[in-house]
mmCIF file of C-alpha atoms in Angstrom:
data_model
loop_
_atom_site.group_PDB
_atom_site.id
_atom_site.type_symbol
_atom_site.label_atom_id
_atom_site.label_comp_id
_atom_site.label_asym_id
_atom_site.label_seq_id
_atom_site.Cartn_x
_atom_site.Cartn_y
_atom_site.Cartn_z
ATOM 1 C CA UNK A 41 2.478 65.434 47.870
ATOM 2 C CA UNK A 42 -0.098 67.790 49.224
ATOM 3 C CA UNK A 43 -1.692 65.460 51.296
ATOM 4 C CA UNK A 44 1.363 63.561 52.918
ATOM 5 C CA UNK A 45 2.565 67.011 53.408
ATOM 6 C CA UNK A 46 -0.246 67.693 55.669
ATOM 7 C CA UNK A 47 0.430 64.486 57.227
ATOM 8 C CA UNK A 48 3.808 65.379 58.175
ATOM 9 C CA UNK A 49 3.212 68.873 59.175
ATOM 10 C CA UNK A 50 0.256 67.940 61.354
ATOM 11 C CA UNK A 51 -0.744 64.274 62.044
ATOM 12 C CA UNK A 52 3.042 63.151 62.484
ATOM 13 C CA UNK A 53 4.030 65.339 64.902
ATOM 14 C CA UNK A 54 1.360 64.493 67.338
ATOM 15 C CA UNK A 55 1.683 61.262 66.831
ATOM 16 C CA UNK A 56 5.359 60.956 67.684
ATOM 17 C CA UNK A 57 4.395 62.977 70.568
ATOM 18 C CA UNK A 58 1.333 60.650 71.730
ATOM 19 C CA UNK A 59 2.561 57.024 70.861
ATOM 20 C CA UNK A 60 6.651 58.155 70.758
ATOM 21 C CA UNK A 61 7.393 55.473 68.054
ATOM 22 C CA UNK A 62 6.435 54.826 63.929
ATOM 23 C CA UNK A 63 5.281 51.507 62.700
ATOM 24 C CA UNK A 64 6.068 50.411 59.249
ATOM 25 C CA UNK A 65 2.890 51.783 57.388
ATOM 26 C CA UNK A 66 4.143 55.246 59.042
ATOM 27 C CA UNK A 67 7.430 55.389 57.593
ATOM 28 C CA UNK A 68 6.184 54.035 53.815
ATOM 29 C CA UNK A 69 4.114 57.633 54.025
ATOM 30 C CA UNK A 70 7.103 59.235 55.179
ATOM 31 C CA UNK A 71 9.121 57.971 52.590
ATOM 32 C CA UNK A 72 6.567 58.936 49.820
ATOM 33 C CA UNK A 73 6.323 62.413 51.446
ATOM 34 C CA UNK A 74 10.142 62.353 50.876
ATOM 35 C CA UNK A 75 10.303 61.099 48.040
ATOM 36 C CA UNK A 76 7.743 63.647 46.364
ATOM 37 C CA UNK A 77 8.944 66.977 47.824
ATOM 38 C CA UNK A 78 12.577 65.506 46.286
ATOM 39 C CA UNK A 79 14.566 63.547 43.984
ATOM 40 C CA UNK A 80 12.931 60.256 43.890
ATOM 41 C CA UNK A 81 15.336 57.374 44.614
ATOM 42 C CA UNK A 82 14.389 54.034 44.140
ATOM 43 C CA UNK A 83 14.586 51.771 47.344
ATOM 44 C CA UNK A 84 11.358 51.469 48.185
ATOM 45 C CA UNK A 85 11.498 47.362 47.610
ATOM 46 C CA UNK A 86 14.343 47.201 49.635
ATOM 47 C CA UNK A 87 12.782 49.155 52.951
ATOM 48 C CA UNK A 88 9.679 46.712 52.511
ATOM 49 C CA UNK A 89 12.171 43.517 51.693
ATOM 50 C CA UNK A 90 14.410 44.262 54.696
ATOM 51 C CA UNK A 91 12.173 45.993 57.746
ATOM 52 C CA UNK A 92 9.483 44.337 59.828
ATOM 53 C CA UNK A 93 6.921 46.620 61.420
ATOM 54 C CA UNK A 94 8.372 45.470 64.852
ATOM 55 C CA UNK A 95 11.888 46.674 63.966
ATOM 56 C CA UNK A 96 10.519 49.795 62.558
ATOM 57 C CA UNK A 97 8.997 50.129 65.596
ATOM 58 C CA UNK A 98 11.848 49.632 67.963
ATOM 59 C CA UNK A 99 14.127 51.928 65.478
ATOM 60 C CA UNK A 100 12.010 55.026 65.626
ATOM 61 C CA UNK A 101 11.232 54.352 69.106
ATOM 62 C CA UNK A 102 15.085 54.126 69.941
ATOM 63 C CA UNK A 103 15.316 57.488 67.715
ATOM 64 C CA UNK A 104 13.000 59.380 69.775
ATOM 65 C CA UNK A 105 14.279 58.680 73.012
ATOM 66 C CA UNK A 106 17.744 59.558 71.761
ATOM 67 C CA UNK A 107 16.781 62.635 70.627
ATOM 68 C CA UNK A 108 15.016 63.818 74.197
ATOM 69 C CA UNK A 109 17.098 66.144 75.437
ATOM 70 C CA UNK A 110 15.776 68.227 72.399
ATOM 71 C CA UNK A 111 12.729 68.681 73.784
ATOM 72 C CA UNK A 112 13.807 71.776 76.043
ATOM 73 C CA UNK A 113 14.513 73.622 73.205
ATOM 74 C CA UNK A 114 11.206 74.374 72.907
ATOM 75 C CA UNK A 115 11.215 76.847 76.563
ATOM 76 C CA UNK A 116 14.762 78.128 75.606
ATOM 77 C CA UNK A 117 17.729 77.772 73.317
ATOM 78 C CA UNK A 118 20.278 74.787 74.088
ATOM 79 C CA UNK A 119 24.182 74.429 74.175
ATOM 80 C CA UNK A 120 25.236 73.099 70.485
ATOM 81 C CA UNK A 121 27.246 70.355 72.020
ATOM 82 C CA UNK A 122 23.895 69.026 73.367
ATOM 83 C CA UNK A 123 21.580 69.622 70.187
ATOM 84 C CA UNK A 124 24.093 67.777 68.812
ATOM 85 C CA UNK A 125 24.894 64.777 70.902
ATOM 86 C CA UNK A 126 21.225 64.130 70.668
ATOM 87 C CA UNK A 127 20.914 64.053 67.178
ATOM 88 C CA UNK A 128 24.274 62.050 66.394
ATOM 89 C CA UNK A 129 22.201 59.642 69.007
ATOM 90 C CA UNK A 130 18.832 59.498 67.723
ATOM 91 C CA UNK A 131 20.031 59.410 63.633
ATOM 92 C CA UNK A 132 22.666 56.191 64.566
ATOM 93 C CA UNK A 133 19.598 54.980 65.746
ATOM 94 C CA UNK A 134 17.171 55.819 63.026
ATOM 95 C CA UNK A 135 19.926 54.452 60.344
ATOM 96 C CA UNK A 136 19.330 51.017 61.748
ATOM 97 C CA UNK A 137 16.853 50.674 59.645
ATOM 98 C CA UNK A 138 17.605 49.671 55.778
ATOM 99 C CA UNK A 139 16.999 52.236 53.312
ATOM 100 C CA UNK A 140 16.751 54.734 56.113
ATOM 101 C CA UNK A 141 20.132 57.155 55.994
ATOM 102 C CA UNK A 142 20.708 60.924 57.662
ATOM 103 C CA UNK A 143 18.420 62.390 55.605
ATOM 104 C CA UNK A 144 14.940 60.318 55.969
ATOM 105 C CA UNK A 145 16.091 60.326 59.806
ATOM 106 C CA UNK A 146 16.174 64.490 60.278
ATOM 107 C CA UNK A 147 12.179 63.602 58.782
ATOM 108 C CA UNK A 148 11.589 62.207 61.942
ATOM 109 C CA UNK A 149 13.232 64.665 63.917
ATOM 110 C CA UNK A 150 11.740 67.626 62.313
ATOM 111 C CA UNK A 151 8.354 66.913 62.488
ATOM 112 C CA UNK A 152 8.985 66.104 66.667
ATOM 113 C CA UNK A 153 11.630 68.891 66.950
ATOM 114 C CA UNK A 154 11.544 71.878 64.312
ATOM 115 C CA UNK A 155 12.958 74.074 66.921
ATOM 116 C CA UNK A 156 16.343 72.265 66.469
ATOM 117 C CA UNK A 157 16.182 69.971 63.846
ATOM 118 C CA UNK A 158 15.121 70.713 59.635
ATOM 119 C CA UNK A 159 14.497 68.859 57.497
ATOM 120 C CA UNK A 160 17.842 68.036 55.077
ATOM 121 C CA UNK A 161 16.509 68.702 52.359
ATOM 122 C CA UNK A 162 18.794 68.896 48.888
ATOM 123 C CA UNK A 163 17.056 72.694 47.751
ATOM 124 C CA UNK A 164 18.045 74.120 51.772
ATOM 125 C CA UNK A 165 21.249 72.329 51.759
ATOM 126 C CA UNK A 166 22.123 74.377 48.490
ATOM 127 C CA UNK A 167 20.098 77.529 49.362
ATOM 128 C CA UNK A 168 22.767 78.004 52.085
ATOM 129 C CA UNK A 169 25.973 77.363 49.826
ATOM 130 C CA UNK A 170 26.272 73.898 50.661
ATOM 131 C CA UNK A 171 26.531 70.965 47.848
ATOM 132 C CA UNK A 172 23.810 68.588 48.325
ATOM 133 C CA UNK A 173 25.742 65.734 48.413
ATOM 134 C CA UNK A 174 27.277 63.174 50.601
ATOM 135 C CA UNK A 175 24.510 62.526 52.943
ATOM 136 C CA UNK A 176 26.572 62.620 55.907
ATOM 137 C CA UNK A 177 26.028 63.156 59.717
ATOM 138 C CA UNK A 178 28.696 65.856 60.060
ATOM 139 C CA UNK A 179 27.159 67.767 57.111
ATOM 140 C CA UNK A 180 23.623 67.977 58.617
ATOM 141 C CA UNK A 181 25.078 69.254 61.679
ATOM 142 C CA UNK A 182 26.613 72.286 59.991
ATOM 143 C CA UNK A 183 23.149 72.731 58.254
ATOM 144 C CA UNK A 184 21.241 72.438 61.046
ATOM 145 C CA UNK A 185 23.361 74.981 63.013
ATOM 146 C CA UNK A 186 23.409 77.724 60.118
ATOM 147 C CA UNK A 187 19.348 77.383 60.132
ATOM 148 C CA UNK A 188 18.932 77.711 63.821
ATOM 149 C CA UNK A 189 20.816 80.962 64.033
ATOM 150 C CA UNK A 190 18.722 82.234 61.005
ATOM 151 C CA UNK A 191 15.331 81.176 62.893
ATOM 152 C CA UNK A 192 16.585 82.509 65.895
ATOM 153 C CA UNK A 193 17.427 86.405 64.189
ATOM 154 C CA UNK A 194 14.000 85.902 62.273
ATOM 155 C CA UNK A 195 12.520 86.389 65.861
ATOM 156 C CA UNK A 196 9.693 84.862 67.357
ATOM 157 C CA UNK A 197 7.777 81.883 65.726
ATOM 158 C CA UNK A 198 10.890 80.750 63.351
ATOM 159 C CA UNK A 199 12.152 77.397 63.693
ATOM 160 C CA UNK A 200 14.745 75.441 62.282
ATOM 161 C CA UNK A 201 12.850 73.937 60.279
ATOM 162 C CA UNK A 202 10.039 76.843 59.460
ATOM 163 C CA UNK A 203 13.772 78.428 57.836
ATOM 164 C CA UNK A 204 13.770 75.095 56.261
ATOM 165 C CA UNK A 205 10.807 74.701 54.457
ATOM 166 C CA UNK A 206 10.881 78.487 53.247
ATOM 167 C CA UNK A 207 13.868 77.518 52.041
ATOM 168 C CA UNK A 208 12.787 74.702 50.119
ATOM 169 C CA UNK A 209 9.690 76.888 48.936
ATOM 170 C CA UNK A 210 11.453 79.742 47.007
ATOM 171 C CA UNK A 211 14.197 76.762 45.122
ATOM 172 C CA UNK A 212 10.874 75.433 43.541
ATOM 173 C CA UNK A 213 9.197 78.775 42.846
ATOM 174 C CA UNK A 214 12.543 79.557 41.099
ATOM 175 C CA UNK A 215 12.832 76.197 39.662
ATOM 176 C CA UNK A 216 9.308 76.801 38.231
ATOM 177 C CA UNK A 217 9.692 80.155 37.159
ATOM 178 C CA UNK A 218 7.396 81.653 39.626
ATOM 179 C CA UNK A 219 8.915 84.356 41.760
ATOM 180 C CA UNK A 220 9.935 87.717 40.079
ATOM 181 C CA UNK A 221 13.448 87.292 39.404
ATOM 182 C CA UNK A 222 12.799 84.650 36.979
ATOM 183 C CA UNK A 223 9.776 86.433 35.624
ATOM 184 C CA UNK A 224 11.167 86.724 31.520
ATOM 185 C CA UNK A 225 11.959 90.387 29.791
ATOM 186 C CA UNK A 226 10.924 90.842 26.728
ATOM 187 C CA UNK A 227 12.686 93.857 24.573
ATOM 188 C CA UNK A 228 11.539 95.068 21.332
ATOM 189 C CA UNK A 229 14.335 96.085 18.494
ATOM 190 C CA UNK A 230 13.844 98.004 15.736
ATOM 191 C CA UNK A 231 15.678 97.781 12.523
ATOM 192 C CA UNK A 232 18.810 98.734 12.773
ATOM 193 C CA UNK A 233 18.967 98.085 16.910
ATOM 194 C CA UNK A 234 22.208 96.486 17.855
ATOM 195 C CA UNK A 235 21.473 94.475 21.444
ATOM 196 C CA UNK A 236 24.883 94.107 23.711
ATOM 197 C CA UNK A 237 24.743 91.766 26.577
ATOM 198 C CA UNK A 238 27.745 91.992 29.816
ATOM 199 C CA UNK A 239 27.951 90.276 32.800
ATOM 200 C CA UNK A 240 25.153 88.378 34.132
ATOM 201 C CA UNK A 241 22.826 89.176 31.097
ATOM 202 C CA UNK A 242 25.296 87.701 28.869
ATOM 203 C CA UNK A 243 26.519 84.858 31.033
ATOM 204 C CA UNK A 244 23.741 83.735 33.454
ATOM 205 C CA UNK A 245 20.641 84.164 31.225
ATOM 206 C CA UNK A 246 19.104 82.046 28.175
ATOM 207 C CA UNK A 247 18.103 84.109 24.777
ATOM 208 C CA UNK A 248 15.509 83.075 22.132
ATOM 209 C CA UNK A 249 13.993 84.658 19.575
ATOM 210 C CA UNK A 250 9.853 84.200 19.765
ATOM 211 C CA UNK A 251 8.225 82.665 16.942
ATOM 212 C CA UNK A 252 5.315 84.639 17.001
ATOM 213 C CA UNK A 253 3.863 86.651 14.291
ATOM 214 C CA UNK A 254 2.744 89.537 16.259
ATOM 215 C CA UNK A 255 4.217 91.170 19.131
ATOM 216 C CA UNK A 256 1.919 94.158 21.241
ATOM 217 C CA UNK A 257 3.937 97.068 21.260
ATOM 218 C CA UNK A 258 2.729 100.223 23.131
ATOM 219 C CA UNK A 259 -0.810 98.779 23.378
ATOM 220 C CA UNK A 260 -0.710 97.835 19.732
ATOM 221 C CA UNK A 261 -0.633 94.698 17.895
ATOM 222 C CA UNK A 262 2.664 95.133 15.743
ATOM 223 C CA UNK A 263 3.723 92.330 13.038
ATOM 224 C CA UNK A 264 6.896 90.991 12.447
ATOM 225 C CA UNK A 265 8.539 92.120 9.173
ATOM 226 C CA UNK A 266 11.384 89.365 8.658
ATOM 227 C CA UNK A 267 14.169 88.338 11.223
ATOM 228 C CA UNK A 268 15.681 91.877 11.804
ATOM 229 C CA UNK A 269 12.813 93.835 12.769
ATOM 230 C CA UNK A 270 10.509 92.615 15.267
ATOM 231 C CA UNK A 271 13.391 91.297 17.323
ATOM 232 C CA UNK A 272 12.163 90.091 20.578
ATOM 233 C CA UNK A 273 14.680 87.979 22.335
ATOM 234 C CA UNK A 274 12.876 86.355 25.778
ATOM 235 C CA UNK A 275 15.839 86.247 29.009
ATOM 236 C CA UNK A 276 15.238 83.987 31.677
ATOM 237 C CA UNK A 277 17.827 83.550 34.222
ATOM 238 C CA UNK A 278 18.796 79.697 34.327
ATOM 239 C CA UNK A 279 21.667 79.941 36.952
ATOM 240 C CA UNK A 280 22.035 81.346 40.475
ATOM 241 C CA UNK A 281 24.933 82.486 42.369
#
């Protein structure tokens, strides 16, 4: 993933810029870029089965072109009805393709034109209150519209798709327990200690008891004396609203 993620964020870009069109080996490492930042769906025999390098070619080709107009974006901001008759255009034309839907065809578009186009992405989609599912044209377009006006009140040097990715970064560091909200809490009850939970504590958050023999209390190494004392049920929020 790291490395086709460089690819996309730096070689691809250019490239569409330079040449203006993907061949076939292009769009397998786009797919396994996909594929790896996502939910893996299998369909990778099929794009090899049904696409030829030469229709790959003419598909992304016809995509680019399509999406054009996009390109001014980039000296100022453009009227929605354009942004989005260019990417209606440029995604019909992308979708050509077999095994290439909405979703692998705003890949293309965001590495050419972050300033209007992210990446739909399933962890964005729902970081902005929007299901993840269908994959559909008119669905993007909302996205795509909701991250542009973010970029564009984050100031200079935001994109769509910089909104995007950020995004997509803090669903996996919650995902994988690494930002601070997920960070556990560990309490310490004495005997007699009676622990009430309410509202999210109670409803949003997973409880366990630790099997550990010891527990450092205070700086000191305290050990358990049965199931009542030594209580030390670990919360880690599970669901977010």
């Amino acid at each position: 993933l790291v490395k086709n993620d460089l690819w996309w964020r730096e070689t691809l870009p250019q490239l569409l810029t330079d040449r203006g069109y993907m061949n076939k080996d292009d769009m397998r490492t786009l797919l396994a870029w996909k594929w790896g930042r996502g939910q893996y769906r299998p369909g990778r025999s099929r794009f090899e089965k049904k696409n030829q390098d030469e229709s790959v070619m003419a598909a992304t080709e016809a995509c680019l072109n399509a999406a054009a107009p996009l390109e001014g974006a980039r000296n100022g901001p453009l009227p929605v009805e354009t942004i989005n008759a260019a990417i209606r255009s440029a995604v019909t034309a992308a979708t050509k393709m077999p095994q290439v839907g909405p979703a692998t065809a705003t890949a293309i578009l965001a590495a050419r034109f972050p300033e209007t186009c992210p990446f739909y992405s399933d962890e964005a989609m729902e970081s902005v209150d929007m299901f993840r599912e269908p994959y559909t044209l008119s669905r993007y377009l909302q996205f795509a519209q909701v991250l542009r006006e973010k970029a564009s009140a984050l100031g200079e040097n935001w994109t769509a798709e910089k909104v995007g990715r950020a995004l997509w970064t803090a669903s996996k560091a919650r995902a994988l327990g690494l930002d601070d909200e997920r960070s556990p809490i560990s309490l310490y009850l004495g005997i007699g200690s009676l622990l009430i939970y309410k509202g999210e504590a109670r409803y949003d958050w997973t409880h366990h008891i630790t099997k550990r023999k010891k527990d450092k209390i205070n700086g000191k190494q305290v050990k358990k004396l049965g199931k009542i004392d030594g209580f030390r049920p670990q919360m880690t929020k599970t669901k977010f609203k």
